[in-house]
């Protein structure tokens, strides 16, 4: 049986609000977790250094997809440089369940992918 | 069936544990733990270095272990056994040691199912020496295509390096037939075998397989971590370059050069993992001591693993028929490996849900990314058995899967 907290994460992953592609994406970032095979693509639409819109396309576990959903909620409307200040702990804290070190990597894959912005 | 839970102390700490990840690493029996403890408390001394009695005893225990491993593999002599850190170090040593055999434009053959450890060392060698890697195809069940092999081998094929059993698909490769084909196409080619997944469950004979080099990790065979083995025909081992230079492997050293001992000592530079090697010896004794019905030793293990495997597949069949899980490939029951995909839950999520009930199964790509790419799978789940498992483990797994799915 799933707990209420686990159900929240699975629901978030099974009914993602920000999944899909952005046709007008200014930037597309790809990330992967080689140890488990999770893959994510982040689509960002920038307007004057502000993230106007964002979506993700994930082939990943529930924790990873939920992490991407939580991240996108956090970054829309924010300046790019502010989003790069988001820490792993801030994302992990949003999860109502305890995450093992392995699952923390899943939760922060979208954030790691966003950090690819530093290279662009 | 074997009933050995009382010989594995892990169950004293975790009485409800259902450990189904022996293909990754096995739990350790008390006999192995005691052997390591015994070595440290009674016999610890440097191997091959001391001029005193205690060192002689430790050296003798270490070399007796080499002899035991040789017997276990059906090798001609203990000189054919090299101790390493694990299977990964073994194959790195082999790939490094064989470099001189290759010239630009030569080729080597691997299969599509290889573990990363039997892939990346060859990729690096191929890049450095401008050697071509040819990949042996498999069918959808995971069986190697022998007709395809005939088209791949030519006079420039220097080695073929294959797993004996896929760590994902649980299929067992027909090595003797493979050797015949490669020898016909390239008489001087070497067959190298990753036996990491078969050494724990099958009676192996390097003579029957007719390979040239074979390697495995001890920790998948109930031995401690940090000990691996290479078996090689002495004539082949003598041609390999060492990987680790230093103490213990030299014959004569001057300020400008050194000469090395013969195999196997030339590959064992540095103070070895004596307690690991002695633990491996204890693991082999442990296997030899097992019996049920008329079977003993590895034959008992093989029958036990096959029973667990077949019973699991039988009990999974309703879930398979309902499309709730899909078995990947067609695993050989002797492998004790069943990988599957579940449409409802990502492999990580399913492993998490089972872990809540103290059931440990693997989720991920199992260090076989190219295979998962070929199968178009992000990841998979894997159940794998050891001698410590029993039918109650299988029943608890099935009950939990039925509840979750």
XYZ file of C-alpha atoms in Angstrom:
525
model
C 0.000 0.000 0.000
C 1.195 3.474 -0.851
C 1.256 6.051 1.916
C -0.464 9.403 1.359
C 2.952 10.998 0.793
C 4.018 8.331 -1.719
C 0.701 8.655 -3.548
C 1.351 12.404 -3.879
C 4.676 11.711 -5.662
C 3.248 8.990 -7.915
C 0.247 11.208 -8.810
C 2.567 14.079 -9.641
C 4.616 11.797 -11.888
C 1.625 10.144 -13.547
C -0.210 13.430 -14.158
C 2.589 15.891 -14.887
C 1.514 19.476 -15.516
C 4.703 20.533 -17.260
C 5.490 17.538 -19.445
C 5.927 17.882 -23.181
C 7.941 19.881 -25.659
C 8.089 23.668 -26.058
C 7.883 24.509 -29.725
C 9.339 27.978 -29.169
C 12.070 26.872 -26.781
C 15.043 29.215 -26.653
C 17.165 26.488 -25.118
C 17.002 22.720 -24.928
C 19.048 20.931 -22.270
C 19.559 17.187 -21.987
C 20.407 15.233 -18.857
C 20.822 11.579 -17.951
C 21.602 9.448 -14.953
C 23.806 6.709 -16.379
C 23.553 4.485 -13.344
C 19.815 3.979 -13.734
C 19.103 5.116 -17.278
C 16.841 8.067 -16.456
C 16.745 10.629 -19.254
C 15.337 14.135 -19.258
C 15.075 17.002 -21.729
C 14.366 20.503 -20.409
C 12.862 23.065 -22.775
C 13.236 26.694 -21.737
C 11.766 29.818 -23.293
C 13.735 32.869 -22.190
C 12.635 36.486 -22.319
C 15.172 39.101 -21.200
C 17.052 36.576 -19.085
C 13.837 35.493 -17.418
C 12.446 31.966 -17.819
C 9.074 32.743 -19.381
C 8.059 29.145 -19.906
C 9.489 25.664 -19.340
C 8.605 22.049 -19.993
C 10.285 18.708 -19.579
C 10.237 15.452 -21.454
C 11.301 12.600 -19.190
C 11.876 8.865 -19.552
C 12.410 8.426 -15.884
C 11.196 7.186 -12.519
C 8.452 8.861 -10.480
C 10.918 10.660 -8.220
C 12.779 12.092 -11.207
C 9.593 13.258 -12.952
C 8.263 14.737 -9.699
C 11.600 16.533 -9.237
C 11.281 18.008 -12.727
C 7.722 19.162 -12.007
C 8.803 20.783 -8.741
C 11.762 22.479 -10.400
C 9.674 23.936 -13.215
C 7.140 25.303 -10.717
C 10.084 26.997 -9.019
C 11.835 28.513 -12.041
C 9.023 29.932 -14.196
C 9.122 33.722 -13.987
C 12.577 33.778 -12.423
C 15.795 35.276 -13.721
C 18.155 32.619 -15.086
C 20.939 33.547 -12.665
C 18.536 33.146 -9.729
C 17.516 29.675 -10.886
C 21.165 28.653 -10.943
C 21.327 29.403 -7.223
C 18.762 26.682 -6.429
C 20.437 23.968 -4.345
C 19.867 20.213 -4.365
C 18.610 20.459 -0.787
C 15.871 22.920 -1.793
C 14.449 20.381 -4.246
C 14.895 17.415 -1.886
C 13.060 19.329 0.874
C 9.999 19.599 -1.366
C 9.554 15.817 -1.257
C 7.216 14.635 1.484
C 9.012 11.264 1.591
C 12.525 10.518 2.729
C 14.872 10.023 -0.215
C 17.885 7.729 -0.049
C 21.146 9.112 -1.526
C 20.445 7.151 -4.741
C 16.933 8.554 -5.050
C 18.213 12.075 -4.285
C 20.123 11.836 -7.582
C 16.808 11.033 -9.299
C 15.077 13.966 -7.581
C 17.744 16.439 -8.667
C 18.374 15.222 -12.221
C 16.246 18.060 -13.647
C 18.174 20.578 -11.540
C 21.499 19.090 -12.667
C 20.245 19.406 -16.231
C 19.272 23.051 -15.680
C 22.821 23.724 -14.494
C 23.887 22.998 -18.067
C 22.807 26.626 -18.636
C 26.156 27.681 -17.216
C 27.822 26.176 -20.262
C 25.576 27.926 -22.785
C 15.976 -27.735 -1.798
C 18.846 -26.293 0.163
C 17.814 -24.508 3.376
C 20.800 -22.378 4.316
C 19.442 -19.188 5.854
C 20.809 -20.165 9.249
C 24.312 -20.193 7.757
C 24.064 -16.550 6.619
C 24.378 -14.136 9.577
C 22.796 -11.261 7.608
C 19.405 -12.841 8.421
C 20.086 -12.497 12.153
C 20.182 -8.709 11.683
C 17.358 -8.714 9.108
C 15.074 -11.703 9.808
C 12.524 -10.661 7.172
C 15.038 -9.857 4.461
C 14.347 -11.269 1.009
C 17.626 -10.734 -0.802
C 17.259 -11.242 -4.545
C 20.339 -9.450 -5.867
C 23.005 -12.150 -5.765
C 24.002 -11.415 -9.367
C 25.273 -8.056 -8.047
C 26.886 -9.453 -4.915
C 26.174 -12.450 -2.719
C 25.566 -12.506 1.015
C 28.351 -14.144 3.003
C 28.050 -17.450 4.883
C 29.412 -17.738 8.415
C 32.128 -20.093 7.123
C 33.602 -17.313 4.962
C 33.293 -14.646 7.651
C 34.959 -16.996 10.149
C 37.802 -17.796 7.754
C 38.597 -14.090 7.316
C 38.361 -13.471 11.057
C 40.495 -16.531 11.721
C 43.184 -15.319 9.350
C 43.345 -11.910 11.014
C 43.321 -13.305 14.540
C 45.704 -16.238 14.073
C 47.751 -16.080 10.892
C 48.084 -12.502 9.630
C 51.532 -11.821 8.111
C 52.910 -10.635 4.749
C 52.629 -13.158 1.938
C 55.845 -14.213 0.151
C 57.874 -11.659 2.090
C 58.573 -12.808 5.642
C 61.478 -14.993 6.674
C 59.669 -16.162 9.786
C 57.260 -18.954 10.534
C 54.070 -16.914 10.680
C 54.684 -15.561 7.188
C 55.355 -19.081 5.930
C 51.976 -20.203 7.302
C 50.156 -17.230 5.736
C 51.940 -17.817 2.414
C 51.049 -21.468 2.512
C 47.356 -20.637 3.166
C 47.415 -18.172 0.251
C 49.023 -20.651 -2.147
C 46.739 -23.476 -1.019
C 43.840 -21.221 -1.986
C 45.356 -20.858 -5.448
C 45.532 -24.621 -5.705
C 41.897 -24.911 -4.606
C 40.729 -22.385 -7.209
C 42.669 -24.318 -9.858
C 40.883 -27.509 -8.849
C 37.528 -25.727 -8.811
C 38.008 -24.565 -12.413
C 39.505 -27.831 -13.648
C 42.785 -26.054 -14.430
C 45.982 -27.958 -15.175
C 47.929 -26.296 -12.368
C 47.872 -23.548 -9.731
C 50.315 -21.561 -11.886
C 47.373 -20.825 -14.177
C 45.532 -18.862 -11.444
C 46.107 -15.124 -10.957
C 44.510 -13.281 -8.056
C 43.188 -9.819 -8.796
C 40.896 -7.291 -7.138
C 37.715 -8.274 -9.041
C 36.437 -9.127 -12.524
C 36.883 -5.539 -13.677
C 40.558 -5.490 -12.743
C 40.933 -8.920 -14.328
C 39.677 -7.800 -17.721
C 41.631 -4.555 -17.547
C 44.760 -6.595 -16.847
C 43.965 -8.937 -19.741
C 43.233 -6.119 -22.222
C 46.382 -4.263 -21.171
C 48.441 -7.427 -21.249
C 47.331 -8.350 -24.765
C 48.106 -5.022 -26.425
C 51.227 -6.355 -28.129
C 49.125 -8.899 -30.001
C 47.354 -6.186 -31.948
C 48.436 -4.241 -35.022
C 46.587 -1.395 -36.683
C 43.646 -2.777 -38.679
C 43.188 -5.922 -36.592
C 39.818 -6.633 -35.030
C 38.297 -8.066 -31.878
C 34.826 -9.457 -31.279
C 32.448 -8.701 -28.403
C 28.750 -9.417 -28.039
C 25.867 -6.966 -27.721
C 25.098 -8.141 -24.186
C 28.415 -7.408 -22.486
C 28.716 -5.824 -19.051
C 30.526 -2.463 -19.207
C 33.596 -4.108 -17.678
C 33.998 -6.349 -20.733
C 33.345 -3.460 -23.073
C 35.125 -0.283 -22.026
C 38.668 -1.754 -21.650
C 38.353 -2.969 -25.259
C 36.977 0.373 -26.448
C 40.050 2.092 -24.984
C 42.359 -0.497 -26.553
C 40.625 -0.147 -29.935
C 40.932 3.621 -29.815
C 44.607 3.528 -28.865
C 45.706 0.840 -31.327
C 43.270 1.636 -34.171
C 41.651 -1.763 -33.865
C 38.099 -2.498 -34.985
C 35.472 -3.819 -32.556
C 32.948 -6.159 -34.173
C 29.722 -6.879 -32.323
C 28.182 -10.304 -32.351
C 24.408 -10.119 -32.792
C 21.801 -11.886 -30.696
C 18.191 -12.823 -31.326
C 15.250 -11.423 -29.354
C 15.534 -14.183 -26.749
C 19.118 -13.126 -26.096
C 20.872 -16.023 -27.813
C 24.019 -15.303 -29.749
C 23.776 -15.679 -33.522
C 26.436 -18.239 -34.427
C 25.887 -17.725 -38.160
C 26.649 -14.054 -37.634
C 29.847 -15.040 -35.816
C 31.045 -16.954 -38.875
C 30.783 -13.779 -40.930
C 32.642 -11.683 -38.342
C 35.778 -13.766 -37.832
C 38.696 -13.382 -40.200
C 42.472 -13.714 -40.103
C 42.735 -10.310 -38.427
C 40.551 -11.349 -35.476
C 42.874 -11.447 -32.498
C 40.484 -12.034 -29.643
C 36.844 -12.725 -28.895
C 35.800 -11.703 -25.396
C 32.366 -12.822 -24.205
C 30.350 -13.270 -21.102
C 29.491 -16.875 -20.294
C 26.087 -15.701 -19.045
C 24.418 -12.342 -19.616
C 23.985 -10.527 -16.307
C 20.715 -9.086 -17.651
C 19.159 -11.769 -19.846
C 20.398 -14.849 -18.002
C 21.211 -16.561 -21.287
C 24.211 -18.876 -21.334
C 26.499 -18.745 -24.346
C 27.651 -21.935 -26.125
C 31.341 -21.233 -25.625
C 32.724 -24.480 -27.032
C 30.875 -23.932 -30.317
C 32.012 -20.315 -30.365
C 35.605 -21.441 -29.881
C 35.341 -23.890 -32.792
C 34.037 -21.179 -35.109
C 36.613 -18.580 -34.115
C 39.471 -21.064 -34.298
C 38.440 -22.031 -37.804
C 38.291 -18.412 -38.967
C 41.358 -17.269 -37.054
C 43.475 -20.115 -35.602
C 45.585 -17.813 -33.423
C 42.645 -15.926 -31.892
C 42.029 -16.139 -28.159
C 38.671 -16.796 -26.503
C 38.304 -14.784 -23.286
C 35.387 -15.584 -20.979
C 33.713 -13.465 -18.324
C 32.443 -16.189 -15.988
C 31.214 -13.822 -13.248
C 27.606 -15.034 -13.519
C 28.234 -18.742 -14.068
C 30.990 -19.464 -11.561
C 28.482 -19.164 -8.670
C 25.988 -21.649 -10.138
C 27.611 -24.010 -12.635
C 30.263 -26.678 -12.589
C 32.876 -25.202 -14.884
C 35.807 -26.807 -16.572
C 38.146 -24.518 -18.445
C 39.361 -27.556 -20.377
C 35.854 -28.424 -21.564
C 35.070 -24.821 -22.471
C 38.385 -24.775 -24.333
C 38.877 -21.063 -23.736
C 42.217 -19.301 -23.370
C 41.481 -16.911 -20.500
C 38.604 -16.773 -18.015
C 37.891 -14.400 -15.163
C 35.409 -13.716 -12.350
C 34.804 -11.835 -9.098
C 34.902 -13.635 -5.766
C 32.181 -11.537 -4.169
C 29.536 -13.045 -6.471
C 30.643 -16.485 -5.213
C 30.029 -15.894 -1.467
C 33.645 -14.725 -0.989
C 34.685 -11.331 0.410
C 34.832 -8.234 -1.804
C 38.187 -7.276 -3.264
C 39.275 -10.598 -4.699
C 39.005 -11.695 -8.298
C 40.527 -14.418 -10.413
C 42.017 -14.850 -13.851
C 42.564 -18.332 -15.161
C 44.827 -18.546 -18.200
C 46.732 -21.199 -20.033
C 50.288 -20.829 -18.788
C 51.613 -20.210 -22.300
C 49.095 -17.374 -22.747
C 49.743 -15.869 -19.313
C 53.472 -15.816 -20.041
C 52.881 -13.558 -23.046
C 50.785 -10.992 -21.124
C 52.366 -7.770 -19.917
C 51.798 -7.012 -16.208
C 49.445 -4.195 -15.231
C 50.862 -3.363 -11.806
C 54.598 -2.960 -11.361
C 56.162 -2.961 -7.912
C 57.104 -5.211 -5.034
C 56.431 -8.918 -5.048
C 56.422 -9.378 -8.829
C 60.071 -8.684 -9.627
C 63.020 -11.000 -10.126
C 65.865 -8.524 -10.298
C 65.883 -4.722 -10.008
C 68.676 -2.304 -10.870
C 68.546 1.517 -10.794
C 67.633 1.550 -14.482
C 65.655 -1.625 -15.180
C 63.929 -4.681 -13.735
C 63.105 -8.231 -14.693
C 59.929 -9.934 -13.600
C 58.894 -13.244 -12.168
C 56.905 -15.701 -14.217
C 53.109 -15.912 -14.157
C 51.168 -15.795 -11.931
C 53.487 -13.813 -9.604
C 54.316 -11.197 -12.246
C 50.667 -10.056 -12.171
C 50.410 -9.773 -8.384
C 52.494 -6.683 -7.658
C 52.032 -5.200 -4.187
C 50.881 -6.859 -0.985
C 47.907 -9.004 -1.989
C 44.467 -9.261 -0.428
C 45.403 -12.399 1.487
C 42.298 -12.432 3.676
C 40.125 -12.133 0.562
C 41.903 -15.018 -1.149
C 41.570 -17.156 1.981
C 37.903 -16.160 2.208
C 37.485 -17.282 -1.416
C 38.986 -20.628 -0.516
C 36.482 -20.922 2.352
C 33.665 -20.047 -0.062
C 34.723 -22.924 -2.324
C 34.758 -25.277 0.672
C 31.305 -23.996 1.613
C 29.976 -24.797 -1.886
C 31.610 -28.245 -1.801
C 29.952 -28.996 1.540
C 26.401 -28.432 0.229
C 24.111 -31.297 -0.627
C 20.491 -32.289 -1.062
C 18.880 -35.425 -2.447
C 21.624 -37.251 -4.309
C 23.358 -34.064 -5.343
C 26.368 -32.427 -3.774
C 28.570 -29.390 -4.236
C 27.978 -27.289 -7.329
C 25.532 -29.847 -8.734
C 23.322 -29.213 -5.691
C 23.664 -25.460 -6.196
C 22.748 -25.744 -9.873
C 19.629 -27.787 -9.068
C 18.629 -25.433 -6.225
C 18.971 -22.318 -8.383
C 17.053 -23.926 -11.262
C 14.213 -24.896 -8.898
C 13.902 -21.351 -7.551
C 14.099 -19.937 -11.056
C 11.420 -22.229 -12.509
C 9.096 -21.797 -9.540
C 9.376 -18.009 -9.814
C 8.528 -18.072 -13.513
C 5.606 -20.411 -12.828
C 4.190 -18.126 -10.146
C 4.802 -15.040 -12.270
C 2.875 -16.453 -15.221
C -0.507 -14.877 -14.261
C 1.146 -11.444 -14.075
C 2.871 -12.127 -17.400
C -0.396 -13.239 -19.042
C -2.150 -10.115 -17.742
C 0.616 -7.963 -19.277
C 1.622 -6.595 -15.886
C 5.191 -7.704 -16.318
C 7.232 -8.708 -19.332
C 10.188 -11.054 -18.994
C 13.213 -9.815 -20.949
C 14.778 -12.487 -23.131
C 14.588 -16.180 -22.391
C 16.733 -16.805 -19.312
C 18.391 -20.151 -18.714
C 17.101 -21.524 -15.372
C 20.667 -22.340 -14.314
C 21.553 -18.632 -14.391
C 19.195 -17.739 -11.551
C 18.615 -14.413 -13.332
C 15.189 -13.094 -14.348
C 14.983 -9.557 -15.711
C 11.663 -7.963 -16.434
C 9.886 -4.784 -17.298
C 6.689 -3.540 -15.687
C 4.578 -1.072 -17.704
C 2.924 0.416 -14.600
C 5.998 1.339 -12.606
C 9.448 2.531 -13.594
C 12.025 -0.080 -12.452
C 13.317 2.241 -9.709
C 9.833 2.824 -8.378
C 8.997 -0.876 -8.332
C 12.257 -1.631 -6.501
C 11.389 1.110 -4.007
C 7.935 -0.373 -3.388
C 9.382 -3.869 -2.880
C 12.089 -2.495 -0.610
C 9.364 -1.261 1.724
C 8.667 -4.963 2.305
C 12.368 -5.781 2.719
C 12.581 -7.358 -0.727
C 15.802 -6.368 -2.503
C 15.757 -6.536 -6.291
C 17.899 -4.648 -8.773
C 16.678 -1.697 -10.833
C 18.608 0.090 -13.540
C 20.695 -0.934 -16.509
C 22.853 -3.418 -14.584
C 26.034 -1.974 -16.155
C 24.770 -2.975 -19.605
C 23.703 0.279 -21.281
C 24.238 -0.817 -24.912
C 21.983 -3.835 -24.337
C 19.229 -1.668 -22.858
C 19.564 0.715 -25.808
C 19.161 -2.214 -28.185
C 16.085 -3.387 -26.267
C 14.771 0.205 -26.220
C 14.454 0.078 -22.452
C 15.350 2.941 -20.133
C 16.029 0.373 -17.434
C 14.778 -2.957 -16.115
C 14.242 -4.887 -12.905
C 16.248 -7.986 -12.134
C 15.659 -10.841 -9.693
C 18.699 -13.028 -9.055
C 19.083 -15.990 -6.735
C 21.755 -17.369 -4.467
C 22.008 -20.516 -2.379
C 20.664 -18.559 0.606
C 17.256 -18.123 -1.048
C 14.354 -20.505 -0.507
C 10.787 -20.952 -1.713
C 9.477 -18.682 1.055
C 11.477 -15.846 -0.570
C 9.857 -16.583 -3.914
C 6.382 -16.674 -2.356
C 6.908 -13.372 -0.557
C 8.119 -11.735 -3.770
C 5.120 -12.974 -5.749
C 2.687 -11.960 -3.009
C 4.175 -8.458 -2.913
C 4.191 -8.093 -6.697
C 0.548 -9.180 -6.825
C -0.283 -6.545 -4.209
C 1.629 -3.752 -5.946
C 0.557 -4.498 -9.519
